[in-house]
Amino acid sequence: MKIRNLSLVLCSFFVLLVSGCADTSREIERVNQQRAQPIIEALDKYMQDRGVAPPKLGVLVPEYLPKLPMSLENAEFEYSTVVDIYTLCFGERTWNGKSYGCCYLRRFEEWDCTRGVE
C-alpha cells in the first residue's frame, strides 16, 4: 500500500512539474516578445523611411533605437532579412535533433513559437 501511495505522489509531482515548466516557458516567450517589440517597431520605421529592411540590427542604433534590447536570457535577438521581409527570433535551440524557439514573421505580422520541429 505504501509503495502504491508513493507512486501516486511521485506521478502527481511529475505532472505538476511538467505543467509548471510549460507555464514558465510561455511566460519567458511572452516577456521576450515584449522585449522584441521596440526592435519590431524600429524595423518597421526604418523600412517605411528607406523602403527595405536593414542588413543587420545594429544599423538601427542610434537613429531608431538607443540600444538593442536583449532577450530574457541576456542573448541577442537573431535577425535575417530578404528585401522587405524579415524574421526576428529568440531562444533558437536544438535539443534531441529538434529545433525550439520563437520568431516574429514580418510577412504574417505574428509570432510563431514552434516546439519540436525537426
GROMACS .gro file of N, CA and C in nm:
model
  354
    1MET      N    1   0.082  -0.119   0.000
    1MET     CA    2   0.000   0.000   0.000
    1MET      C    3   0.087   0.126   0.000
    2LYS      N    4   0.197   0.124   0.080
    2LYS     CA    5   0.285   0.240   0.086
    2LYS      C    6   0.351   0.266  -0.049
    3ILE      N    7   0.390   0.161  -0.118
    3ILE     CA    8   0.453   0.176  -0.249
    3ILE      C    9   0.355   0.236  -0.349
    4ARG      N   10   0.231   0.192  -0.343
    4ARG     CA   11   0.129   0.245  -0.434
    4ARG      C   12   0.107   0.395  -0.406
    5ASN      N   13   0.099   0.431  -0.279
    5ASN     CA   14   0.082   0.572  -0.242
    5ASN      C   15   0.202   0.656  -0.285
    6LEU      N   16   0.321   0.601  -0.266
    6LEU     CA   17   0.442   0.671  -0.307
    6LEU      C   18   0.442   0.691  -0.458
    7SER      N   19   0.403   0.589  -0.533
    7SER     CA   20   0.395   0.601  -0.679
    7SER      C   21   0.297   0.708  -0.720
    8LEU      N   22   0.183   0.713  -0.653
    8LEU     CA   23   0.082   0.813  -0.683
    8LEU      C   24   0.135   0.954  -0.655
    9VAL      N   25   0.204   0.970  -0.543
    9VAL     CA   26   0.261   1.100  -0.507
    9VAL      C   27   0.366   1.141  -0.610
   10LEU      N   28   0.453   1.049  -0.647
   10LEU     CA   29   0.558   1.080  -0.744
   10LEU      C   30   0.499   1.115  -0.880
   11CYS      N   31   0.398   1.042  -0.924
   11CYS     CA   32   0.333   1.073  -1.052
   11CYS      C   33   0.267   1.211  -1.047
   12SER      N   34   0.201   1.242  -0.937
   12SER     CA   35   0.137   1.373  -0.922
   12SER      C   36   0.241   1.484  -0.925
   13PHE      N   37   0.353   1.463  -0.856
   13PHE     CA   38   0.460   1.561  -0.855
   13PHE      C   39   0.514   1.583  -0.996
   14PHE      N   40   0.534   1.475  -1.070
   14PHE     CA   41   0.585   1.485  -1.207
   14PHE      C   42   0.490   1.566  -1.295
   15VAL      N   43   0.360   1.539  -1.285
   15VAL     CA   44   0.261   1.612  -1.365
   15VAL      C   45   0.265   1.760  -1.331
   16LEU      N   46   0.272   1.794  -1.203
   16LEU     CA   47   0.280   1.934  -1.162
   16LEU      C   48   0.408   1.999  -1.211
   17LEU      N   49   0.517   1.927  -1.204
   17LEU     CA   50   0.645   1.979  -1.250
   17LEU      C   51   0.640   2.009  -1.399
   18VAL      N   52   0.591   1.916  -1.478
   18VAL     CA   53   0.585   1.934  -1.623
   18VAL      C   54   0.491   2.049  -1.659
   19SER      N   55   0.375   2.056  -1.598
   19SER     CA   56   0.281   2.164  -1.631
   19SER      C   57   0.336   2.298  -1.586
   20GLY      N   58   0.410   2.303  -1.477
   20GLY     CA   59   0.472   2.427  -1.433
   20GLY      C   60   0.580   2.473  -1.529
   21CYS      N   61   0.655   2.380  -1.586
   21CYS     CA   62   0.757   2.414  -1.684
   21CYS      C   63   0.695   2.475  -1.808
   22ALA      N   64   0.583   2.423  -1.851
   22ALA     CA   65   0.516   2.476  -1.969
   22ALA      C   66   0.471   2.619  -1.944
   23ASP      N   67   0.417   2.646  -1.824
   23ASP     CA   68   0.375   2.781  -1.791
   23ASP      C   69   0.494   2.876  -1.788
   24THR      N   70   0.605   2.831  -1.730
   24THR     CA   71   0.726   2.912  -1.724
   24THR      C   72   0.777   2.940  -1.864
   25SER      N   73   0.776   2.841  -1.950
   25SER     CA   74   0.821   2.858  -2.088
   25SER      C   75   0.737   2.962  -2.161
   26ARG      N   76   0.606   2.956  -2.142
   26ARG     CA   77   0.517   3.053  -2.207
   26ARG      C   78   0.539   3.194  -2.153
   27GLU      N   79   0.568   3.205  -2.025
   27GLU     CA   80   0.595   3.336  -1.965
   27GLU      C   81   0.725   3.394  -2.021
   28ILE      N   82   0.826   3.310  -2.036
   28ILE     CA   83   0.953   3.354  -2.095
   28ILE      C   84   0.929   3.402  -2.238
   29GLU      N   85   0.849   3.328  -2.315
   29GLU     CA   86   0.816   3.369  -2.451
   29GLU      C   87   0.747   3.505  -2.451
   30ARG      N   88   0.651   3.523  -2.361
   30ARG     CA   89   0.576   3.649  -2.354
   30ARG      C   90   0.668   3.767  -2.322
   31VAL      N   91   0.757   3.750  -2.225
   31VAL     CA   92   0.850   3.857  -2.187
   31VAL      C   93   0.944   3.888  -2.303
   32ASN      N   94   0.997   3.785  -2.368
   32ASN     CA   95   1.087   3.808  -2.481
   32ASN      C   96   1.016   3.877  -2.597
   33GLN      N   97   0.890   3.843  -2.619
   33GLN     CA   98   0.814   3.911  -2.724
   33GLN      C   99   0.797   4.059  -2.691
   34GLN      N  100   0.774   4.089  -2.564
   34GLN     CA  101   0.765   4.229  -2.522
   34GLN      C  102   0.898   4.301  -2.541
   35ARG      N  103   1.007   4.232  -2.507
   35ARG     CA  104   1.139   4.293  -2.524
   35ARG      C  105   1.173   4.315  -2.672
   36ALA      N  106   1.119   4.232  -2.759
   36ALA     CA  107   1.146   4.245  -2.903
   36ALA      C  108   1.061   4.353  -2.968
   37GLN      N  109   0.953   4.394  -2.904
   37GLN     CA  110   0.860   4.490  -2.965
   37GLN      C  111   0.927   4.620  -3.010
   38PRO      N  112   1.016   4.682  -2.930
   38PRO     CA  113   1.083   4.804  -2.978
   38PRO      C  114   1.167   4.779  -3.104
   39ILE      N  115   1.226   4.660  -3.116
   39ILE     CA  116   1.303   4.626  -3.237
   39ILE      C  117   1.209   4.618  -3.356
   40ILE      N  118   1.096   4.551  -3.339
   40ILE     CA  119   0.999   4.537  -3.448
   40ILE      C  120   0.950   4.675  -3.493
   41GLU      N  121   0.919   4.762  -3.398
   41GLU     CA  122   0.874   4.897  -3.432
   41GLU      C  123   0.983   4.975  -3.504
   42ALA      N  124   1.108   4.962  -3.458
   42ALA     CA  125   1.220   5.030  -3.523
   42ALA      C  126   1.243   4.976  -3.665
   43LEU      N  127   1.233   4.845  -3.681
   43LEU     CA  128   1.248   4.785  -3.815
   43LEU      C  129   1.140   4.837  -3.910
   44ASP      N  130   1.018   4.843  -3.862
   44ASP     CA  131   0.909   4.892  -3.947
   44ASP      C  132   0.928   5.039  -3.984
   45LYS      N  133   0.974   5.120  -3.889
   45LYS     CA  134   1.001   5.262  -3.917
   45LYS      C  135   1.115   5.276  -4.017
   46TYR      N  136   1.221   5.199  -3.999
   46TYR     CA  137   1.335   5.200  -4.092
   46TYR      C  138   1.287   5.165  -4.232
   47MET      N  139   1.206   5.061  -4.243
   47MET     CA  140   1.156   5.018  -4.374
   47MET      C  141   1.063   5.123  -4.435
   48GLN      N  142   0.986   5.189  -4.352
   48GLN     CA  143   0.898   5.296  -4.400
   48GLN      C  144   0.982   5.412  -4.457
   49ASP      N  145   1.092   5.443  -4.390
   49ASP     CA  146   1.180   5.553  -4.432
   49ASP      C  147   1.263   5.518  -4.555
   50ARG      N  148   1.308   5.391  -4.565
   50ARG     CA  149   1.405   5.354  -4.668
   50ARG      C  150   1.354   5.256  -4.774
   51GLY      N  151   1.242   5.192  -4.749
   51GLY     CA  152   1.186   5.100  -4.848
   51GLY      C  153   1.239   4.959  -4.843
   52VAL      N  154   1.340   4.934  -4.762
   52VAL     CA  155   1.395   4.798  -4.744
   52VAL      C  156   1.428   4.778  -4.597
   53ALA      N  157   1.439   4.653  -4.558
   53ALA     CA  158   1.481   4.621  -4.421
   53ALA      C  159   1.631   4.643  -4.408
   54PRO      N  160   1.679   4.678  -4.289
   54PRO     CA  161   1.823   4.697  -4.271
   54PRO      C  162   1.898   4.565  -4.286
   55PRO      N  163   2.025   4.572  -4.327
   55PRO     CA  164   2.102   4.448  -4.344
   55PRO      C  165   2.131   4.377  -4.212
   56LYS      N  166   2.137   4.455  -4.102
   56LYS     CA  167   2.160   4.397  -3.969
   56LYS      C  168   2.097   4.488  -3.865
   57LEU      N  169   2.071   4.435  -3.747
   57LEU     CA  170   2.002   4.510  -3.642
   57LEU      C  171   2.082   4.630  -3.593
   58GLY      N  172   2.214   4.619  -3.592
   58GLY     CA  173   2.299   4.727  -3.543
   58GLY      C  174   2.278   4.859  -3.616
   59VAL      N  175   2.230   4.853  -3.739
   59VAL     CA  176   2.204   4.973  -3.819
   59VAL      C  177   2.096   5.061  -3.753
   60LEU      N  178   2.010   5.001  -3.673
   60LEU     CA  179   1.900   5.075  -3.609
   60LEU      C  180   1.948   5.169  -3.498
   61VAL      N  181   2.068   5.146  -3.446
   61VAL     CA  182   2.123   5.225  -3.335
   61VAL      C  183   2.213   5.333  -3.393
   62PRO      N  184   2.202   5.457  -3.352
   62PRO     CA  185   2.114   5.516  -3.251
   62PRO      C  186   1.991   5.586  -3.310
   63GLU      N  187   1.977   5.587  -3.443
   63GLU     CA  188   1.868   5.665  -3.503
   63GLU      C  189   1.729   5.612  -3.468
   64TYR      N  190   1.713   5.480  -3.461
   64TYR     CA  191   1.581   5.422  -3.437
   64TYR      C  192   1.567   5.360  -3.298
   65LEU      N  193   1.679   5.325  -3.238
   65LEU     CA  194   1.681   5.268  -3.103
   65LEU      C  195   1.804   5.321  -3.030
   66PRO      N  196   1.793   5.353  -2.900
   66PRO     CA  197   1.913   5.396  -2.827
   66PRO      C  198   2.015   5.282  -2.813
   67LYS      N  199   1.965   5.161  -2.796
   67LYS     CA  200   2.048   5.041  -2.793
   67LYS      C  201   1.958   4.922  -2.825
   68LEU      N  202   2.019   4.811  -2.863
   68LEU     CA  203   1.941   4.691  -2.895
   68LEU      C  204   1.901   4.618  -2.767
   69PRO      N  205   1.772   4.593  -2.749
   69PRO     CA  206   1.730   4.514  -2.633
   69PRO      C  207   1.785   4.371  -2.641
   70MET      N  208   1.802   4.312  -2.525
   70MET     CA  209   1.847   4.173  -2.516
   70MET      C  210   1.730   4.087  -2.473
   71SER      N  211   1.739   3.959  -2.503
   71SER     CA  212   1.635   3.866  -2.459
   71SER      C  213   1.648   3.844  -2.309
   72LEU      N  214   1.549   3.778  -2.252
   72LEU     CA  215   1.549   3.748  -2.109
   72LEU      C  216   1.670   3.665  -2.070
   73GLU      N  217   1.718   3.585  -2.164
   73GLU     CA  218   1.836   3.501  -2.139
   73GLU      C  219   1.965   3.580  -2.158
   74ASN      N  220   1.953   3.713  -2.175
   74ASN     CA  221   2.065   3.803  -2.199
   74ASN      C  222   2.138   3.769  -2.329
   75ALA      N  223   2.063   3.728  -2.428
   75ALA     CA  224   2.118   3.696  -2.560
   75ALA      C  225   2.064   3.796  -2.662
   76GLU      N  226   2.139   3.814  -2.770
   76GLU     CA  227   2.092   3.900  -2.878
   76GLU      C  228   1.979   3.831  -2.953
   77PHE      N  229   1.887   3.910  -3.005
   77PHE     CA  230   1.783   3.856  -3.092
   77PHE      C  231   1.848   3.823  -3.226
   78GLU      N  232   1.803   3.714  -3.287
   78GLU     CA  233   1.856   3.672  -3.416
   78GLU      C  234   1.770   3.733  -3.526
   79TYR      N  235   1.835   3.782  -3.631
   79TYR     CA  236   1.766   3.857  -3.735
   79TYR      C  237   1.812   3.810  -3.872
   80SER      N  238   1.717   3.795  -3.962
   80SER     CA  239   1.751   3.766  -4.101
   80SER      C  240   1.653   3.842  -4.190
   81THR      N  241   1.698   3.877  -4.309
   81THR     CA  242   1.615   3.958  -4.398
   81THR      C  243   1.640   3.928  -4.545
   82VAL      N  244   1.536   3.949  -4.623
   82VAL     CA  245   1.544   3.949  -4.769
   82VAL      C  246   1.455   4.066  -4.813
   83VAL      N  247   1.515   4.173  -4.863
   83VAL     CA  248   1.450   4.296  -4.907
   83VAL      C  249   1.357   4.352  -4.799
   84ASP      N  250   1.226   4.331  -4.811
   84ASP     CA  251   1.133   4.390  -4.714
   84ASP      C  252   1.069   4.286  -4.622
   85ILE      N  253   1.124   4.166  -4.622
   85ILE     CA  254   1.073   4.059  -4.536
   85ILE      C  255   1.182   4.024  -4.436
   86TYR      N  256   1.146   4.026  -4.309
   86TYR     CA  257   1.245   3.990  -4.208
   86TYR      C  258   1.186   3.893  -4.107
   87THR      N  259   1.278   3.828  -4.035
   87THR     CA  260   1.243   3.738  -3.927
   87THR      C  261   1.328   3.777  -3.807
   88LEU      N  262   1.265   3.788  -3.691
   88LEU     CA  263   1.333   3.822  -3.567
   88LEU      C  264   1.306   3.710  -3.468
   89CYS      N  265   1.412   3.645  -3.418
   89CYS     CA  266   1.395   3.525  -3.336
   89CYS      C  267   1.467   3.535  -3.202
   90PHE      N  268   1.421   3.454  -3.108
   90PHE     CA  269   1.491   3.435  -2.981
   90PHE      C  270   1.472   3.291  -2.938
   91GLY      N  271   1.563   3.245  -2.852
   91GLY     CA  272   1.550   3.111  -2.796
   91GLY      C  273   1.572   2.999  -2.894
   92GLU      N  274   1.640   3.026  -3.004
   92GLU     CA  275   1.665   2.921  -3.102
   92GLU      C  276   1.763   2.820  -3.044
   93ARG      N  277   1.716   2.699  -3.022
   93ARG     CA  278   1.799   2.592  -2.967
   93ARG      C  279   1.767   2.461  -3.036
   94THR      N  280   1.861   2.371  -3.034
   94THR     CA  281   1.835   2.237  -3.083
   94THR      C  282   1.855   2.141  -2.968
   95TRP      N  283   1.759   2.053  -2.949
   95TRP     CA  284   1.768   1.952  -2.845
   95TRP      C  285   1.708   1.824  -2.900
   96ASN      N  286   1.784   1.716  -2.890
   96ASN     CA  287   1.737   1.587  -2.940
   96ASN      C  288   1.701   1.592  -3.089
   97GLY      N  289   1.776   1.670  -3.165
   97GLY     CA  290   1.753   1.677  -3.309
   97GLY      C  291   1.635   1.762  -3.350
   98LYS      N  292   1.573   1.833  -3.254
   98LYS     CA  293   1.457   1.917  -3.285
   98LYS      C  294   1.488   2.062  -3.249
   99SER      N  295   1.432   2.154  -3.325
   99SER     CA  296   1.455   2.296  -3.305
   99SER      C  297   1.340   2.357  -3.224
  100TYR      N  298   1.376   2.441  -3.128
  100TYR     CA  299   1.278   2.509  -3.044
  100TYR      C  300   1.307   2.659  -3.048
  101GLY      N  301   1.204   2.742  -3.046
  101GLY     CA  302   1.225   2.886  -3.041
  101GLY      C  303   1.103   2.962  -3.086
  102CYS      N  304   1.115   3.095  -3.084
  102CYS     CA  305   1.007   3.183  -3.128
  102CYS      C  306   1.062   3.281  -3.230
  103CYS      N  307   0.985   3.304  -3.334
  103CYS     CA  308   1.024   3.400  -3.437
  103CYS      C  309   0.906   3.490  -3.472
  104TYR      N  310   0.937   3.619  -3.488
  104TYR     CA  311   0.838   3.713  -3.541
  104TYR      C  312   0.853   3.711  -3.692
  105LEU      N  313   0.747   3.678  -3.761
  105LEU     CA  314   0.749   3.669  -3.906
  105LEU      C  315   0.684   3.794  -3.963
  106ARG      N  316   0.764   3.884  -4.018
  106ARG     CA  317   0.714   4.012  -4.068
  106ARG      C  318   0.607   3.992  -4.175
  107ARG      N  319   0.626   3.892  -4.259
  107ARG     CA  320   0.531   3.867  -4.367
  107ARG      C  321   0.390   3.847  -4.313
  108PHE      N  322   0.377   3.779  -4.200
  108PHE     CA  323   0.246   3.750  -4.141
  108PHE      C  324   0.213   3.840  -4.022
  109GLU      N  325   0.311   3.921  -3.981
  109GLU     CA  326   0.297   4.010  -3.866
  109GLU      C  327   0.248   3.935  -3.742
  110GLU      N  328   0.315   3.823  -3.716
  110GLU     CA  329   0.279   3.744  -3.597
  110GLU      C  330   0.398   3.661  -3.550
  111TRP      N  331   0.388   3.616  -3.426
  111TRP     CA  332   0.489   3.529  -3.367
  111TRP      C  333   0.457   3.384  -3.396
  112ASP      N  334   0.561   3.306  -3.418
  112ASP     CA  335   0.548   3.161  -3.432
  112ASP      C  336   0.642   3.099  -3.330
  113CYS      N  337   0.585   3.038  -3.229
  113CYS     CA  338   0.665   2.971  -3.125
  113CYS      C  339   0.648   2.821  -3.144
  114THR      N  340   0.734   2.765  -3.225
  114THR     CA  341   0.725   2.625  -3.263
  114THR      C  342   0.805   2.541  -3.166
  115ARG      N  343   0.752   2.426  -3.135
  115ARG     CA  344   0.822   2.333  -3.047
  115ARG      C  345   0.838   2.200  -3.117
  116GLY      N  346   0.960   2.153  -3.118
  116GLY     CA  347   0.984   2.019  -3.166
  116GLY      C  348   0.983   2.000  -3.316
  117VAL      N  349   1.025   2.102  -3.391
  117VAL     CA  350   1.032   2.087  -3.536
  117VAL      C  351   1.165   2.023  -3.572
  118GLU      N  352   1.162   1.921  -3.655
  118GLU     CA  353   1.287   1.856  -3.694
  118GLU      C  354   1.344   1.922  -3.817
   0.00000   0.00000   0.00000
